[in-house]
mmCIF file of C-alpha atoms in Angstrom:
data_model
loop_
_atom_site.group_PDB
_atom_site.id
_atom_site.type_symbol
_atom_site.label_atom_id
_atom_site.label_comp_id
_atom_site.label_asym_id
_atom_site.label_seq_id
_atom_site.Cartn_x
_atom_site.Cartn_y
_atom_site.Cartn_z
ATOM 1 C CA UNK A 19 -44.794 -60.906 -62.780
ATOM 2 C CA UNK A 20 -48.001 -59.394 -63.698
ATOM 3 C CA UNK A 21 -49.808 -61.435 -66.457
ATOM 4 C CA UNK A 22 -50.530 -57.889 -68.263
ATOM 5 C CA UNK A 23 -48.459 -54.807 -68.185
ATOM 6 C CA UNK A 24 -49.873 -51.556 -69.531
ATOM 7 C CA UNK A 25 -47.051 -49.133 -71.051
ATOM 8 C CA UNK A 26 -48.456 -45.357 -70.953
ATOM 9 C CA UNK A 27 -47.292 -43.730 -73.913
ATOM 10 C CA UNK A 28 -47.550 -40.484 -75.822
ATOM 11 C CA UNK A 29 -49.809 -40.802 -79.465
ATOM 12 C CA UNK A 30 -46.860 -39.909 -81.677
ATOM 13 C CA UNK A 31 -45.349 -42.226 -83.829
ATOM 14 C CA UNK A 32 -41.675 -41.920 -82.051
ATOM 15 C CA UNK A 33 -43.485 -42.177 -78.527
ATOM 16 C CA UNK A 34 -45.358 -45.310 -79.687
ATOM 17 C CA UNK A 35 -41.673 -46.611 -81.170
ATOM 18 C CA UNK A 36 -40.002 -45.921 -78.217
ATOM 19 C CA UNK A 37 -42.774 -48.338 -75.504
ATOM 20 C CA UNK A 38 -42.253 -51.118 -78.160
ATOM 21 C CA UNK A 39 -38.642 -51.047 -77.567
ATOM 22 C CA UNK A 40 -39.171 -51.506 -73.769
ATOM 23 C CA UNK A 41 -42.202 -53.594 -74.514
ATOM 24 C CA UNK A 42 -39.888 -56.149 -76.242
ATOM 25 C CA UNK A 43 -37.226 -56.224 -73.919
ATOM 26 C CA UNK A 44 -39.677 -57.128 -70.864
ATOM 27 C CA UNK A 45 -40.735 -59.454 -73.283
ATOM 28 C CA UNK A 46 -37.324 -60.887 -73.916
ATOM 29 C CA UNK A 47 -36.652 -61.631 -70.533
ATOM 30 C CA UNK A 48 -40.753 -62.656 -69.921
ATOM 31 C CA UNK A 49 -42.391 -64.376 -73.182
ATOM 32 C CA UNK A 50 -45.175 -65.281 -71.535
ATOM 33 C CA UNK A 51 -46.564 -61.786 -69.784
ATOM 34 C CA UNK A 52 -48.950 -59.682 -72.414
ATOM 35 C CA UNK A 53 -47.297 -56.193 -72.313
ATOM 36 C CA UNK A 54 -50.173 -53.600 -73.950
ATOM 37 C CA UNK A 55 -49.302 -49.941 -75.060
ATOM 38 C CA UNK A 56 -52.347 -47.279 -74.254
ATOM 39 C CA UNK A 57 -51.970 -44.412 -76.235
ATOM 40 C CA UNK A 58 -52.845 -40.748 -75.138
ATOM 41 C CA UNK A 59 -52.202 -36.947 -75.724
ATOM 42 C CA UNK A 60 -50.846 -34.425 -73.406
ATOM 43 C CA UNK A 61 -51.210 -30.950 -72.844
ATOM 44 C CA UNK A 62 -47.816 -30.418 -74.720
ATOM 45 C CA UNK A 63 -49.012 -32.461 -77.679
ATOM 46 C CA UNK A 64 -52.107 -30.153 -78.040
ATOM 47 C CA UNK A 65 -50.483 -26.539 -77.788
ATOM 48 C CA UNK A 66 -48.376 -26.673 -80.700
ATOM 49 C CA UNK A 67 -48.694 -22.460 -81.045
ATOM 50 C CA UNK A 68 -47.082 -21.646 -78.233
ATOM 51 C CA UNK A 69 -43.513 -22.302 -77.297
ATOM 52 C CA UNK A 70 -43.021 -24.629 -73.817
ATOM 53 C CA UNK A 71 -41.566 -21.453 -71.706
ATOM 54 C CA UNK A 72 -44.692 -19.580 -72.288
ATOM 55 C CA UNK A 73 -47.150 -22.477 -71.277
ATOM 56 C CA UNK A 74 -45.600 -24.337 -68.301
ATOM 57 C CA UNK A 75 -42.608 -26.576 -69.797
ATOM 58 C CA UNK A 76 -41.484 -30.114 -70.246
ATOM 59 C CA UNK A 77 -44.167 -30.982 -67.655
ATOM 60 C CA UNK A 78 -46.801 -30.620 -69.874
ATOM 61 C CA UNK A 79 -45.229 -34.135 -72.000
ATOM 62 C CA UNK A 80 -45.790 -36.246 -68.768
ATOM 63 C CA UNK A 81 -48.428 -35.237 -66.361
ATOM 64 C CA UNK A 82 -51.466 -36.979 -68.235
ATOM 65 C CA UNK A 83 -49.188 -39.939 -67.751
ATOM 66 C CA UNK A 84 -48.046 -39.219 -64.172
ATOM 67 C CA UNK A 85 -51.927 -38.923 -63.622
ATOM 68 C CA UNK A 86 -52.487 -42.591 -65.248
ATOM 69 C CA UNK A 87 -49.649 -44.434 -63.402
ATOM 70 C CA UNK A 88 -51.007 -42.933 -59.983
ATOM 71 C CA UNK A 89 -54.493 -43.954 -60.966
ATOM 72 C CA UNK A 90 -53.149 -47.338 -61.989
ATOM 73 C CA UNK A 91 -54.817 -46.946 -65.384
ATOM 74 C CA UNK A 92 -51.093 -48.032 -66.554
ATOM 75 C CA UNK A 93 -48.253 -49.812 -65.046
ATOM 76 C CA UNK A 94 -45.556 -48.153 -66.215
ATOM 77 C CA UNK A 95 -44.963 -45.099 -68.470
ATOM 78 C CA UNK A 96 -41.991 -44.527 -71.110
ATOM 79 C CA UNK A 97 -40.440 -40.951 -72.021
ATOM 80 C CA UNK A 98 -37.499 -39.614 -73.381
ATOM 81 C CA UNK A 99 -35.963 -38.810 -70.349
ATOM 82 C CA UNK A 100 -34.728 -35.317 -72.413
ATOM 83 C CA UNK A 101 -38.551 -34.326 -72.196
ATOM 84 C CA UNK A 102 -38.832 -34.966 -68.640
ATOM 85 C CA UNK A 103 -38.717 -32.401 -65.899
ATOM 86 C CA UNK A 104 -35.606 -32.374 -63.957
ATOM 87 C CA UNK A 105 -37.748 -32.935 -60.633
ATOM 88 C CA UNK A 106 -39.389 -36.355 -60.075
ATOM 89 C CA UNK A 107 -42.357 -37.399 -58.563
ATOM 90 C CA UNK A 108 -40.886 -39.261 -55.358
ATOM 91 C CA UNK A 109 -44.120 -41.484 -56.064
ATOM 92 C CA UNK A 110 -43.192 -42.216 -59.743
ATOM 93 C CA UNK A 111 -39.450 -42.833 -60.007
ATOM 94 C CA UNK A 112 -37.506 -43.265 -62.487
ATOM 95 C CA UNK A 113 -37.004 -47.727 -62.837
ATOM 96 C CA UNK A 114 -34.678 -48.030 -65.553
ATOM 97 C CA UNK A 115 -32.910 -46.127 -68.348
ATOM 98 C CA UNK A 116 -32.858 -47.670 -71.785
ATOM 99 C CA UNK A 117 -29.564 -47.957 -73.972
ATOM 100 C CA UNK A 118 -28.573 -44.907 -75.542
ATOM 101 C CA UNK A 119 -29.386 -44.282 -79.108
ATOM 102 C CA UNK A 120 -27.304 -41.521 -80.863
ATOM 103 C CA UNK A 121 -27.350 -38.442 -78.337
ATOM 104 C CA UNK A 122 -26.405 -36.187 -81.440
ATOM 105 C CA UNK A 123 -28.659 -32.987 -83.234
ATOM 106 C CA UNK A 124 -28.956 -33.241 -86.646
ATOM 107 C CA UNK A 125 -30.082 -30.452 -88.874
ATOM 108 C CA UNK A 126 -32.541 -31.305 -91.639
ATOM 109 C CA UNK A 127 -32.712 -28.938 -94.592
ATOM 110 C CA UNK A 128 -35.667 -28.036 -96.798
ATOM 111 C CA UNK A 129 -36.003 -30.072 -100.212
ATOM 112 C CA UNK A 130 -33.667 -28.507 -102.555
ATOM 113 C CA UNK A 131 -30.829 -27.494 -100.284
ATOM 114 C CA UNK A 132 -27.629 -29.388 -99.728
ATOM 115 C CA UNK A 133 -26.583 -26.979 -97.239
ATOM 116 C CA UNK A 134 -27.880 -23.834 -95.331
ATOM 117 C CA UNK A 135 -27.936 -20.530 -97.886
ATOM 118 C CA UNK A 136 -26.080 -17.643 -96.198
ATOM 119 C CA UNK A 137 -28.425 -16.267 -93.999
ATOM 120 C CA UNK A 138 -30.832 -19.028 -93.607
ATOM 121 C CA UNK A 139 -33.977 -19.346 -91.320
ATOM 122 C CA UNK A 140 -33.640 -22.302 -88.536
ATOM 123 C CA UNK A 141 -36.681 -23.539 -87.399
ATOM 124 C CA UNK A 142 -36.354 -24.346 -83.521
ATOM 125 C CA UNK A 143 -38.261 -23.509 -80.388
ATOM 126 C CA UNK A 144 -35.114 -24.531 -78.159
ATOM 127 C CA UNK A 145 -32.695 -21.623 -76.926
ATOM 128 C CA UNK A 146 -30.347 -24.364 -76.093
ATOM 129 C CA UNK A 147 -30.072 -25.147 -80.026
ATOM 130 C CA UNK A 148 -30.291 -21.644 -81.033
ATOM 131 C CA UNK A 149 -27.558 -20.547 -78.738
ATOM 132 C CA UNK A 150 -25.104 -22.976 -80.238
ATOM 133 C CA UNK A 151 -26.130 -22.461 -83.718
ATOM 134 C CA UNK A 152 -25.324 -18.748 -83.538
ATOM 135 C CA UNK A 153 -21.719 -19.966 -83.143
ATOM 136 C CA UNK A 154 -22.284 -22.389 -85.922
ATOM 137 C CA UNK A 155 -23.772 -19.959 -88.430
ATOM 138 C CA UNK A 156 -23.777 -15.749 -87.212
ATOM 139 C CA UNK A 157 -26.156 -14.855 -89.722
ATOM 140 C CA UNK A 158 -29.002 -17.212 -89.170
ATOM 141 C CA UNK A 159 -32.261 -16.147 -88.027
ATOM 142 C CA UNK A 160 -34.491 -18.479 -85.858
ATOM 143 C CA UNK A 161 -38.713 -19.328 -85.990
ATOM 144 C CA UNK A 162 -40.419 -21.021 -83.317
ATOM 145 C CA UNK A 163 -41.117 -24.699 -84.400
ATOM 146 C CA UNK A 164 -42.980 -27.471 -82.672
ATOM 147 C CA UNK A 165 -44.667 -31.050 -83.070
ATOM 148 C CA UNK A 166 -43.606 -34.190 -83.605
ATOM 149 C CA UNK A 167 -40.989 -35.805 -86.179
ATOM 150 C CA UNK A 168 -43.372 -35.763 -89.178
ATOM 151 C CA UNK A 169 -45.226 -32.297 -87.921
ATOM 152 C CA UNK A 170 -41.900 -30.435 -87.946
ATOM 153 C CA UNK A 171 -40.375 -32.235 -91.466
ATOM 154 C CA UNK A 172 -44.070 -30.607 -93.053
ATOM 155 C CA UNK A 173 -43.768 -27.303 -91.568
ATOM 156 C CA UNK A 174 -39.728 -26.738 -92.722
ATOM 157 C CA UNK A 175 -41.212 -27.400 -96.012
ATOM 158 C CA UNK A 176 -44.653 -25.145 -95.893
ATOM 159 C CA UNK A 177 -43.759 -22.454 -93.839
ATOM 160 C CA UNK A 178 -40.662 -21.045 -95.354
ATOM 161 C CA UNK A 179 -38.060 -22.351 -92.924
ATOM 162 C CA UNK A 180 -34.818 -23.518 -94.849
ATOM 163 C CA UNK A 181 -33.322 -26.001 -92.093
ATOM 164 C CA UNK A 182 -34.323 -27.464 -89.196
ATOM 165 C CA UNK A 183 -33.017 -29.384 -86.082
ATOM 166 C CA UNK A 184 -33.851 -32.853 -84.445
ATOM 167 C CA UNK A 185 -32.647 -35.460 -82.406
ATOM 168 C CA UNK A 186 -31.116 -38.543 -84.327
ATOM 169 C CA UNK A 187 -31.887 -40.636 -81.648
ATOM 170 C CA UNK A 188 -35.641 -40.168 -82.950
ATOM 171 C CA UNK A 189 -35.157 -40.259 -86.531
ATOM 172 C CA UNK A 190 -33.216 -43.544 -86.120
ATOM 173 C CA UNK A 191 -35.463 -45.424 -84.048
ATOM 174 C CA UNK A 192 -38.194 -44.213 -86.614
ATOM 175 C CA UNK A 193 -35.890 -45.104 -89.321
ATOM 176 C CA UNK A 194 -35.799 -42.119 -91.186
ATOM 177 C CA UNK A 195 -32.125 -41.021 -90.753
ATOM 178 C CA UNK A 196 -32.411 -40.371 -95.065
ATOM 179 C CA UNK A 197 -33.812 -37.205 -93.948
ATOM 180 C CA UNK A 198 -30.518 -36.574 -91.938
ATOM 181 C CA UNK A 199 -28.653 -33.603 -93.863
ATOM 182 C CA UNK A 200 -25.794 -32.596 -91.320
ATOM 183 C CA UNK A 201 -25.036 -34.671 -88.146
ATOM 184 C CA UNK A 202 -23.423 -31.970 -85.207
ATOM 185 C CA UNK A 203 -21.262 -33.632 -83.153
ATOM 186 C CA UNK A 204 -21.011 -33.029 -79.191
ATOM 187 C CA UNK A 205 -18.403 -30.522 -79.646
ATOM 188 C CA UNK A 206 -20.335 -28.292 -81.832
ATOM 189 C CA UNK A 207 -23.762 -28.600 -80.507
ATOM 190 C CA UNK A 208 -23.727 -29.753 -76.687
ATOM 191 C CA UNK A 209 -27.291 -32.323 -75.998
ATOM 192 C CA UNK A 210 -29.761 -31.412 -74.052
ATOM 193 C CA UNK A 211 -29.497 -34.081 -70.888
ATOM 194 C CA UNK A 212 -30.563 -37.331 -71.562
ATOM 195 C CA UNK A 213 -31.155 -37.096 -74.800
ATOM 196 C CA UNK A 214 -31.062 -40.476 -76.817
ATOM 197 C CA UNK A 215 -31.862 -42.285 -73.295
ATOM 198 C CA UNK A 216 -35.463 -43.472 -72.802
ATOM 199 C CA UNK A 217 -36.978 -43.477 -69.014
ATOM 200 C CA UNK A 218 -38.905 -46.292 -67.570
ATOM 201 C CA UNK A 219 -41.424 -44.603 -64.975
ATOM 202 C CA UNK A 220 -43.205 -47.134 -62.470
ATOM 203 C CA UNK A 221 -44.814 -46.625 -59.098
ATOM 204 C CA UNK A 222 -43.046 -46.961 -55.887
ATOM 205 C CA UNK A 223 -42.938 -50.121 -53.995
ATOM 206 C CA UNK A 224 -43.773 -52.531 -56.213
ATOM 207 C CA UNK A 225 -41.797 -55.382 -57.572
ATOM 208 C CA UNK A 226 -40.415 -54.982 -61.405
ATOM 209 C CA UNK A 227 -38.350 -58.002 -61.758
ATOM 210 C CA UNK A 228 -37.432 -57.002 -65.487
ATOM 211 C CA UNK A 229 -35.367 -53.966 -64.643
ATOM 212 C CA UNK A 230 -32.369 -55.863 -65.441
ATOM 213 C CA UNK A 231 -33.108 -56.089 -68.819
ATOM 214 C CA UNK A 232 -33.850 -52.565 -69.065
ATOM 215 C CA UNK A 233 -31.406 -50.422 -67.631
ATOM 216 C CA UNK A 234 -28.256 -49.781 -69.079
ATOM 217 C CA UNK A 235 -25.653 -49.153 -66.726
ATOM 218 C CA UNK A 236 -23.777 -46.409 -68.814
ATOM 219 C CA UNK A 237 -27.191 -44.584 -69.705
ATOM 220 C CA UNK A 238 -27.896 -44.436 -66.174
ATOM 221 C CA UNK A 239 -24.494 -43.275 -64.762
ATOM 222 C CA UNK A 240 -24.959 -40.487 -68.094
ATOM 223 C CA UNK A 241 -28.477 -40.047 -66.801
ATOM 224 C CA UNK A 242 -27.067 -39.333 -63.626
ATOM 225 C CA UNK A 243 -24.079 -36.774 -64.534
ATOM 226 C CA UNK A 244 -26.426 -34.592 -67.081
ATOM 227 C CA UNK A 245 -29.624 -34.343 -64.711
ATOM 228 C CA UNK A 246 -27.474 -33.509 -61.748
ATOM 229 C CA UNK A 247 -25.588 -30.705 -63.916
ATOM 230 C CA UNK A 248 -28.766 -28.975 -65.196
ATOM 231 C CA UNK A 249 -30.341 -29.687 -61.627
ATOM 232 C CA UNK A 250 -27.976 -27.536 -59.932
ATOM 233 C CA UNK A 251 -27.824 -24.737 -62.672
ATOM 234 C CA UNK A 252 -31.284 -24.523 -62.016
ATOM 235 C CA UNK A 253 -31.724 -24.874 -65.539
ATOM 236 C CA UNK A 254 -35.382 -26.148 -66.257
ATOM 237 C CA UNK A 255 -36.962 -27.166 -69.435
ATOM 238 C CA UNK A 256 -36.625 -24.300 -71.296
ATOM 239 C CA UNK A 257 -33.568 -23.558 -70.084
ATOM 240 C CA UNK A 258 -30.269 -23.394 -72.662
ATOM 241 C CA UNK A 259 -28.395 -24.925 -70.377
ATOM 242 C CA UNK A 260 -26.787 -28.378 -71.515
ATOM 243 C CA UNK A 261 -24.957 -31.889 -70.504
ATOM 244 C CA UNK A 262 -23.346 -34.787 -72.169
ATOM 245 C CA UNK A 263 -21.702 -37.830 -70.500
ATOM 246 C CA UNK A 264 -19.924 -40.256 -72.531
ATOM 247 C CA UNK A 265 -18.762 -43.148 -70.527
ATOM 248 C CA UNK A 266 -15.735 -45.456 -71.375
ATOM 249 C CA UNK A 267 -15.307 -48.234 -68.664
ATOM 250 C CA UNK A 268 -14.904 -46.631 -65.659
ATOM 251 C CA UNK A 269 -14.333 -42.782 -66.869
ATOM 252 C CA UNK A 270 -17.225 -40.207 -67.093
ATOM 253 C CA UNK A 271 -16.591 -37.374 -69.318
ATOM 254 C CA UNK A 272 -18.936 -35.001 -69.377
ATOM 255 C CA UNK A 273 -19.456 -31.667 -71.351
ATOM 256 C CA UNK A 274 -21.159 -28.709 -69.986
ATOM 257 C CA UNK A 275 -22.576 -25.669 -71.175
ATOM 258 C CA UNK A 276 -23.919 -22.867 -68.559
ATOM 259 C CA UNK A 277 -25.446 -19.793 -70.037
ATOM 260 C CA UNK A 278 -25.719 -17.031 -67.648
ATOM 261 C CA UNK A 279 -28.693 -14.675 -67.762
ATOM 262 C CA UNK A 280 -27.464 -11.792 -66.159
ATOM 263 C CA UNK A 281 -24.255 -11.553 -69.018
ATOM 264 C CA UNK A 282 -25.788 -12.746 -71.737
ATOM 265 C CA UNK A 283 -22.459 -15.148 -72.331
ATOM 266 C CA UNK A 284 -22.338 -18.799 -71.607
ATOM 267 C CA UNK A 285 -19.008 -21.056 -70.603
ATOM 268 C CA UNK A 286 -18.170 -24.614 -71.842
ATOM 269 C CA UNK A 287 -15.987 -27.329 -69.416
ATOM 270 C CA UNK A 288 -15.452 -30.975 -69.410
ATOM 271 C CA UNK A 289 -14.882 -32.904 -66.590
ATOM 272 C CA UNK A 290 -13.753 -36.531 -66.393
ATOM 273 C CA UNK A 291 -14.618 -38.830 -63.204
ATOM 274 C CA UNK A 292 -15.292 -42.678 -62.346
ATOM 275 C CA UNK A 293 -18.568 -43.451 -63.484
ATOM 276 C CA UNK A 294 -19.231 -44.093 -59.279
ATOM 277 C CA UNK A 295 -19.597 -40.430 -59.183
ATOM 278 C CA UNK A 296 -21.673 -39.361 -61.483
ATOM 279 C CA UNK A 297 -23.711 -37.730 -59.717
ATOM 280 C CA UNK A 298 -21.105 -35.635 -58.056
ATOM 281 C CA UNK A 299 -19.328 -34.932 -61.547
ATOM 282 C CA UNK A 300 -22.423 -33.025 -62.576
ATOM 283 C CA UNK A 301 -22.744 -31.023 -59.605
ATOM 284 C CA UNK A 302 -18.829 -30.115 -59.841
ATOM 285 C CA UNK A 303 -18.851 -29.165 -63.304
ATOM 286 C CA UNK A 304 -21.977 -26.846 -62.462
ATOM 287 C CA UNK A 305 -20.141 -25.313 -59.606
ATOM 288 C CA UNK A 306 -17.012 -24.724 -61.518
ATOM 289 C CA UNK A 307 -19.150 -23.308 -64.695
ATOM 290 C CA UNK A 308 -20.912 -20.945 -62.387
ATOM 291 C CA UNK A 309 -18.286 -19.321 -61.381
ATOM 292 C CA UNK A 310 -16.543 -19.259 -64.591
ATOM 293 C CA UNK A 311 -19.734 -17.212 -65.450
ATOM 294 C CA UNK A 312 -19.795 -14.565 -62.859
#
């Protein structure tokens, strides 16, 4: 074990939140190794007036920390693996994946509302959310949005927006789910992949002999079945595209969503396999969705 291990991390309060929860687990299983958190700001962080499909994508949340690991400024790095790029550096793979918190949206109104008015304004840069609310609520109109937790929850109230969306996986591990005004379940807003799952990013070839305090089984074999859906969609960052495995035992069911660009129309599927073949599930479902969509 190394007697200090140096978590890269994001500056945001979530991103800090989320390397203390893997901080304290290598802990658990090591008491005795010093595990520090270094702090820093990526490209994404810093163009908050643009939305990610104009200025590169999800990449922008990890390369400054891509950059550190291969410099070995830090040992390991820790995302959530929803914000990662569906294409790995073979260099930096992925270690472990951390339990899953809850994978569900959750839309956040303005102070003053208990629900949406009739033809409300949604603050979201994601066309995955926007797609699905449509369905949810026809008449709402949509804003770009961006920034962290507390960023977003000043801008719905300053800038005229009258809801909002986020994941609850963030505003529980922040503890804020009071903010919470509607939880969506997976049936009316699909996740984006691997959301509520936190990635453990380390350098090949060397020797992490806390992994098995880390990973989760089921948020890997999830991990696996979302990734490999969106993967073979070709679905990037900013695409709407979106995956959720929910794993009981042995089964794998996962829930697709495939929007097609040339129609205009998306398609929804489940599919249920042993968790063995998760990887295959996702690239199934994909297929089938695909041509569902032609």
């Amino acid at each position: 074990m190394h007697s200090v291990i140096r978590i890269g991390s994001r500056e945001s309060a979530l991103a800090v939140r989320q390397a203390e929860i893997i901080r304290d687990l290598i802990q658990k299983y090591d008491p005795e190794t010093e595990v520090r958190i270094i702090t820093m700001k990526t490209t994404g962080d810093k163009i908050l007036d643009k939305s990610l499909e104009k200025i590169g994508g999800k990449g922008l949340f990890v390369k400054e920390l891509d950059r550190a690991l291969l410099e070995g400024r830090i040992d390991l790095s820790v995302h959530s693996l929803k914000d990662m790029p569906m294409e790995i550096n073979e260099e930096l793979p992925i270690l472990a994946f951390g339990k899953r918190e809850d994978s569900r949206d959750v839309l956040i109104y303005r102070n003053g509302l208990k629900e949406l008015p009739e033809c409300p304004v949604i603050g979201t840069s994601s066309r995955r959310r926007a797609l699905q609310m449509e369905r949810l609520y026809p008449a709402c109109t949509f804003r770009g949005i961006r920034g962290n937790v507390q960023t977003r929850l000043r801008k719905l109230e300053e800038e005229g927006y009258d809801g909002t969306l986020l994941a609850a996986a963030g505003l529980k591990r922040l503890g804020m789910e009071h903010v919470a005004g509607r939880y969506l379940s997976i049936d009316e807003m699909i996740p984006a992949a691997g959301q509520g799952i936190l990635a453990v990013q380390g350098r090949k070839g060397e020797i992490y002999d806390w992994i098995g305090q880390v990973d989760d089984p089921a948020s890997r074999a999830a991990a696996l079945a979302e990734r490999q859906f969106i993967r073979v969609l070709g679905g990037g960052c900013t695409s709407p595209s979106a995956a959720h495995a929910q794993i009981s035992g042995n089964e794998l069911k996962l829930t697709g969503l495939c929007w097609s660009e040339k129609s205009g129309q998306y398609s929804r599927g489940v599919l249920c396999a042993d968790v063995s073949r998760a990887e295959q599930a996702g690239e199934e479902l994909a297929k089938r969705l695909l041509r569902e969509a032609e």
